[in-house]
mmCIF file of C-alpha atoms in Angstrom:
data_model
loop_
_atom_site.group_PDB
_atom_site.id
_atom_site.type_symbol
_atom_site.label_atom_id
_atom_site.label_comp_id
_atom_site.label_asym_id
_atom_site.label_seq_id
_atom_site.Cartn_x
_atom_site.Cartn_y
_atom_site.Cartn_z
ATOM 1 C CA MET A 103 -100.836 -30.943 83.731
ATOM 2 C CA ALA A 104 -99.209 -30.301 80.365
ATOM 3 C CA TYR A 105 -95.508 -29.690 80.140
ATOM 4 C CA ASP A 106 -92.999 -28.502 77.574
ATOM 5 C CA LYS A 107 -92.805 -30.451 74.351
ATOM 6 C CA PHE A 108 -89.712 -32.608 74.006
ATOM 7 C CA THR A 109 -88.289 -33.042 70.510
ATOM 8 C CA THR A 110 -84.534 -32.470 70.555
ATOM 9 C CA LEU A 111 -82.409 -31.391 73.497
ATOM 10 C CA THR A 112 -78.824 -30.218 73.087
ATOM 11 C CA SER A 113 -77.156 -29.405 76.375
ATOM 12 C CA THR A 114 -74.167 -29.789 78.617
ATOM 13 C CA ALA A 115 -74.628 -32.388 81.342
ATOM 14 C CA VAL A 116 -74.179 -32.864 85.065
ATOM 15 C CA PRO A 117 -72.316 -36.116 85.890
ATOM 16 C CA LEU A 118 -73.348 -38.228 88.877
ATOM 17 C CA PRO A 119 -71.350 -41.467 88.454
ATOM 18 C CA ILE A 120 -72.927 -43.192 91.451
ATOM 19 C CA GLU A 121 -74.668 -46.559 91.136
ATOM 20 C CA ASN A 122 -77.917 -47.501 92.878
ATOM 21 C CA VAL A 123 -79.147 -43.956 93.426
ATOM 22 C CA ASP A 124 -82.460 -44.517 95.205
ATOM 23 C CA THR A 125 -85.473 -42.265 95.447
ATOM 24 C CA ASP A 126 -84.808 -41.483 99.115
ATOM 25 C CA GLN A 127 -81.520 -39.878 98.084
ATOM 26 C CA ILE A 128 -83.159 -38.105 95.155
ATOM 27 C CA ILE A 129 -85.775 -36.570 97.482
ATOM 28 C CA PRO A 130 -85.698 -37.539 101.183
ATOM 29 C CA ALA A 131 -88.991 -38.639 102.756
ATOM 30 C CA ARG A 132 -89.222 -35.611 105.042
ATOM 31 C CA PHE A 133 -89.875 -33.396 102.001
ATOM 32 C CA LEU A 134 -92.879 -35.329 100.661
ATOM 33 C CA LYS A 135 -95.583 -33.305 102.390
ATOM 34 C CA ALA A 136 -96.521 -31.161 99.394
ATOM 35 C CA THR A 137 -99.003 -32.495 96.847
ATOM 36 C CA GLU A 138 -98.148 -30.097 94.013
ATOM 37 C CA ARG A 139 -95.112 -30.618 91.814
ATOM 38 C CA LYS A 140 -93.533 -27.267 92.653
ATOM 39 C CA GLY A 141 -90.628 -26.602 94.998
ATOM 40 C CA PHE A 142 -89.086 -30.066 95.092
ATOM 41 C CA GLY A 143 -86.030 -29.008 93.091
ATOM 42 C CA ASP A 144 -84.726 -27.101 96.102
ATOM 43 C CA ASN A 145 -84.365 -30.408 97.925
ATOM 44 C CA LEU A 146 -83.110 -32.587 95.085
ATOM 45 C CA PHE A 147 -80.320 -34.747 96.588
ATOM 46 C CA ARG A 148 -80.778 -32.702 99.762
ATOM 47 C CA ASP A 149 -78.623 -34.853 102.038
ATOM 48 C CA TRP A 150 -75.850 -35.021 99.463
ATOM 49 C CA ARG A 151 -76.022 -31.285 98.662
ATOM 50 C CA TYR A 152 -76.147 -29.770 102.138
ATOM 51 C CA HIS A 153 -74.676 -30.152 105.591
ATOM 52 C CA GLN A 154 -77.021 -30.342 108.578
ATOM 53 C CA ASP A 155 -76.629 -26.599 109.081
ATOM 54 C CA ASN A 156 -77.927 -26.094 105.484
ATOM 55 C CA THR A 157 -74.587 -24.931 104.108
ATOM 56 C CA PRO A 158 -73.721 -26.419 100.698
ATOM 57 C CA LYS A 159 -71.287 -29.303 100.444
ATOM 58 C CA GLU A 160 -68.693 -27.945 98.046
ATOM 59 C CA ASP A 161 -67.647 -31.381 96.791
ATOM 60 C CA PHE A 162 -71.129 -32.341 95.533
ATOM 61 C CA VAL A 163 -71.613 -31.936 91.806
ATOM 62 C CA LEU A 164 -74.773 -29.780 91.964
ATOM 63 C CA ASN A 165 -72.823 -27.265 94.027
ATOM 64 C CA ASP A 166 -69.920 -27.221 91.577
ATOM 65 C CA PRO A 167 -70.268 -24.366 89.041
ATOM 66 C CA THR A 168 -68.052 -26.342 86.675
ATOM 67 C CA TYR A 169 -71.074 -28.428 85.701
ATOM 68 C CA SER A 170 -74.452 -27.318 84.416
ATOM 69 C CA GLY A 171 -77.106 -28.253 81.899
ATOM 70 C CA LYS A 172 -80.503 -29.834 81.457
ATOM 71 C CA ILE A 173 -79.162 -33.403 81.319
ATOM 72 C CA LEU A 174 -78.303 -35.465 84.386
ATOM 73 C CA VAL A 175 -76.024 -38.447 83.759
ATOM 74 C CA GLY A 176 -76.334 -41.050 86.496
ATOM 75 C CA GLY A 177 -74.799 -44.417 87.271
ATOM 76 C CA LYS A 178 -76.402 -47.830 86.859
ATOM 77 C CA ASN A 179 -79.743 -48.513 88.563
ATOM 78 C CA PHE A 180 -80.934 -44.922 88.854
ATOM 79 C CA GLY A 181 -84.197 -44.312 90.732
ATOM 80 C CA SER A 182 -84.395 -47.553 92.682
ATOM 81 C CA GLY A 183 -86.193 -47.860 96.022
ATOM 82 C CA SER A 184 -89.663 -46.578 96.835
ATOM 83 C CA SER A 185 -92.111 -45.590 94.130
ATOM 84 C CA ARG A 186 -92.542 -41.938 95.162
ATOM 85 C CA GLU A 187 -93.506 -39.682 92.258
ATOM 86 C CA HIS A 188 -91.825 -36.817 94.085
ATOM 87 C CA ALA A 189 -88.397 -38.090 92.972
ATOM 88 C CA ALA A 190 -89.260 -37.426 89.331
ATOM 89 C CA TRP A 191 -90.904 -34.133 90.331
ATOM 90 C CA ALA A 192 -87.679 -33.026 92.046
ATOM 91 C CA VAL A 193 -85.596 -33.858 88.966
ATOM 92 C CA TYR A 194 -87.980 -31.860 86.749
ATOM 93 C CA ASP A 195 -88.365 -28.952 89.151
ATOM 94 C CA TYR A 196 -84.592 -28.565 89.448
ATOM 95 C CA GLY A 197 -84.427 -28.058 85.691
ATOM 96 C CA PHE A 198 -83.366 -31.404 84.256
ATOM 97 C CA ARG A 199 -85.289 -32.550 81.181
ATOM 98 C CA CYS A 200 -83.353 -35.747 80.550
ATOM 99 C CA VAL A 201 -81.668 -38.371 82.713
ATOM 100 C CA ILE A 202 -79.183 -40.782 81.142
ATOM 101 C CA SER A 203 -78.214 -44.062 82.800
ATOM 102 C CA SER A 204 -77.394 -47.649 81.883
ATOM 103 C CA PHE A 205 -80.404 -48.891 83.891
ATOM 104 C CA PHE A 206 -83.504 -47.321 85.450
ATOM 105 C CA ALA A 207 -85.919 -48.641 88.032
ATOM 106 C CA ASP A 208 -89.193 -49.194 86.144
ATOM 107 C CA ILE A 209 -91.440 -47.089 88.380
ATOM 108 C CA PHE A 210 -89.036 -44.149 88.386
ATOM 109 C CA ARG A 211 -88.759 -44.387 84.592
ATOM 110 C CA ASN A 212 -92.543 -44.261 84.205
ATOM 111 C CA ASN A 213 -92.893 -41.422 86.696
ATOM 112 C CA CYS A 214 -90.389 -39.419 84.654
ATOM 113 C CA LEU A 215 -92.210 -40.094 81.401
ATOM 114 C CA ASN A 216 -95.483 -38.966 82.971
ATOM 115 C CA ILE A 217 -94.151 -35.470 83.743
ATOM 116 C CA GLY A 218 -91.870 -34.708 80.809
ATOM 117 C CA VAL A 219 -88.450 -35.953 81.907
ATOM 118 C CA LEU A 220 -86.943 -38.262 79.288
ATOM 119 C CA PRO A 221 -85.133 -41.275 80.794
ATOM 120 C CA VAL A 222 -82.546 -42.455 78.267
ATOM 121 C CA GLN A 223 -81.104 -45.907 78.872
ATOM 122 C CA VAL A 224 -77.791 -46.573 77.133
ATOM 123 C CA SER A 225 -75.217 -49.344 77.309
ATOM 124 C CA ALA A 226 -72.685 -49.377 80.135
ATOM 125 C CA ASP A 227 -69.893 -48.754 77.614
ATOM 126 C CA PHE A 228 -71.568 -45.697 76.095
ATOM 127 C CA LEU A 229 -72.405 -44.349 79.539
ATOM 128 C CA GLN A 230 -68.730 -44.573 80.483
ATOM 129 C CA LYS A 231 -67.792 -42.723 77.288
ATOM 130 C CA ILE A 232 -70.156 -39.925 78.293
ATOM 131 C CA PHE A 233 -68.619 -39.706 81.760
ATOM 132 C CA ASN A 234 -65.124 -39.694 80.235
ATOM 133 C CA GLU A 235 -65.927 -36.855 77.830
ATOM 134 C CA ILE A 236 -67.535 -34.748 80.558
ATOM 135 C CA GLU A 237 -64.490 -35.315 82.765
ATOM 136 C CA LYS A 238 -62.187 -34.164 79.953
ATOM 137 C CA ASP A 239 -64.378 -31.165 79.140
ATOM 138 C CA PRO A 240 -67.300 -30.184 81.401
ATOM 139 C CA LYS A 241 -68.667 -28.069 78.531
ATOM 140 C CA THR A 242 -69.067 -31.060 76.243
ATOM 141 C CA GLU A 243 -72.573 -31.265 74.832
ATOM 142 C CA LEU A 244 -74.981 -34.111 74.299
ATOM 143 C CA LYS A 245 -77.746 -34.130 71.706
ATOM 144 C CA VAL A 246 -80.822 -36.148 72.596
ATOM 145 C CA SER A 247 -83.262 -36.681 69.724
ATOM 146 C CA LEU A 248 -86.604 -38.128 70.758
ATOM 147 C CA GLU A 249 -87.763 -38.424 67.158
ATOM 148 C CA GLN A 250 -84.716 -40.494 66.176
ATOM 149 C CA GLN A 251 -84.468 -42.091 69.638
ATOM 150 C CA LYS A 252 -80.764 -41.359 69.656
ATOM 151 C CA VAL A 253 -78.262 -39.699 71.997
ATOM 152 C CA THR A 254 -75.082 -38.266 70.493
ATOM 153 C CA LEU A 255 -71.808 -37.137 72.042
ATOM 154 C CA LEU A 256 -71.151 -34.050 69.953
ATOM 155 C CA ALA A 257 -67.450 -33.982 70.858
ATOM 156 C CA THR A 258 -66.803 -37.340 69.197
ATOM 157 C CA GLY A 259 -69.851 -37.860 66.988
ATOM 158 C CA GLU A 260 -70.522 -41.190 68.681
ATOM 159 C CA SER A 261 -74.165 -42.031 69.216
ATOM 160 C CA GLU A 262 -76.410 -44.741 70.531
ATOM 161 C CA SER A 263 -80.105 -45.488 70.136
ATOM 162 C CA PHE A 264 -82.547 -45.878 73.004
ATOM 163 C CA ASP A 265 -85.991 -47.420 73.411
ATOM 164 C CA ILE A 266 -89.192 -45.690 74.471
ATOM 165 C CA ASN A 267 -92.842 -46.715 74.572
ATOM 166 C CA GLY A 268 -94.623 -45.361 71.487
ATOM 167 C CA TYR A 269 -97.508 -43.855 73.460
ATOM 168 C CA LYS A 270 -95.139 -42.060 75.846
ATOM 169 C CA LYS A 271 -93.017 -40.857 72.944
ATOM 170 C CA ASP A 272 -96.063 -39.344 71.261
ATOM 171 C CA ASN A 273 -97.161 -37.683 74.501
ATOM 172 C CA MET A 274 -93.718 -36.173 75.138
ATOM 173 C CA THR A 275 -93.492 -34.914 71.557
ATOM 174 C CA ASN A 276 -96.823 -33.132 72.012
ATOM 175 C CA GLY A 277 -96.267 -32.011 75.605
ATOM 176 C CA PHE A 278 -99.167 -34.160 76.833
ATOM 177 C CA ASP A 279 -99.744 -35.960 80.070
ATOM 178 C CA ASP A 280 -102.359 -38.751 80.164
ATOM 179 C CA ILE A 281 -105.243 -36.317 80.744
ATOM 180 C CA ASP A 282 -104.106 -34.024 77.934
ATOM 181 C CA TYR A 283 -104.029 -37.034 75.617
ATOM 182 C CA LEU A 284 -107.641 -37.897 76.447
ATOM 183 C CA LEU A 285 -108.752 -34.280 76.030
ATOM 184 C CA ASN A 286 -107.016 -34.207 72.657
ATOM 185 C CA ILE A 287 -109.144 -37.126 71.426
ATOM 186 C CA LYS A 288 -112.313 -35.983 73.202
ATOM 187 C CA GLN A 289 -114.258 -35.667 69.955
ATOM 188 C CA ASP A 290 -113.265 -39.181 68.874
ATOM 189 C CA ILE A 291 -114.365 -40.518 72.253
ATOM 190 C CA GLN A 292 -117.707 -38.724 71.986
ATOM 191 C CA GLU A 293 -118.276 -40.042 68.461
ATOM 192 C CA PHE A 294 -117.465 -43.564 69.579
ATOM 193 C CA ALA A 295 -119.823 -43.207 72.548
ATOM 194 C CA LYS A 296 -122.703 -42.410 70.157
ATOM 195 C CA THR A 297 -122.282 -45.853 68.591
ATOM 196 C CA ARG A 298 -122.737 -47.636 71.916
ATOM 197 C CA PRO A 299 -126.208 -48.991 72.794
ATOM 198 C CA PHE A 300 -125.921 -47.870 76.438
#
């Protein structure tokens, strides 16, 4: 399933300065029944967002109108725990296109890259600067350039580079998932197949 192309994203951000956010908190197991990627955003951080009677918890950041944007800024070790793809689906379906942290669990990182959410890993110091700027001004913007592999705090001009696999970078730039990539080179594959003796 193709998704939006990712080149440059400039947005305000939602701060979640909590370490060791695991996938069961991102999307609790009881919401994993669906097999399509739609509808999971409603239950993103469900147990942190809502009381048992389904009323919103006013002190949780996603329920605070002060914060908004397409970037989620999380604490160290974001996406740990089980390997459920639904955690990345919930992040995407809610509307986030980028998650920034100082460390990601590998499987969560790859699941994000496979559906068009850019996981940006920065140093602990730069992450703290981002949190500080958002705390001072919730409307502060971040610029994430996939081409330059750089995230910039527009309020201060400070920036830091991040790493990304070249294949995944190319796919995100083109809005491809793995199947789209293969379809895009279908003719090359067919031409190569003609050279095979079997």
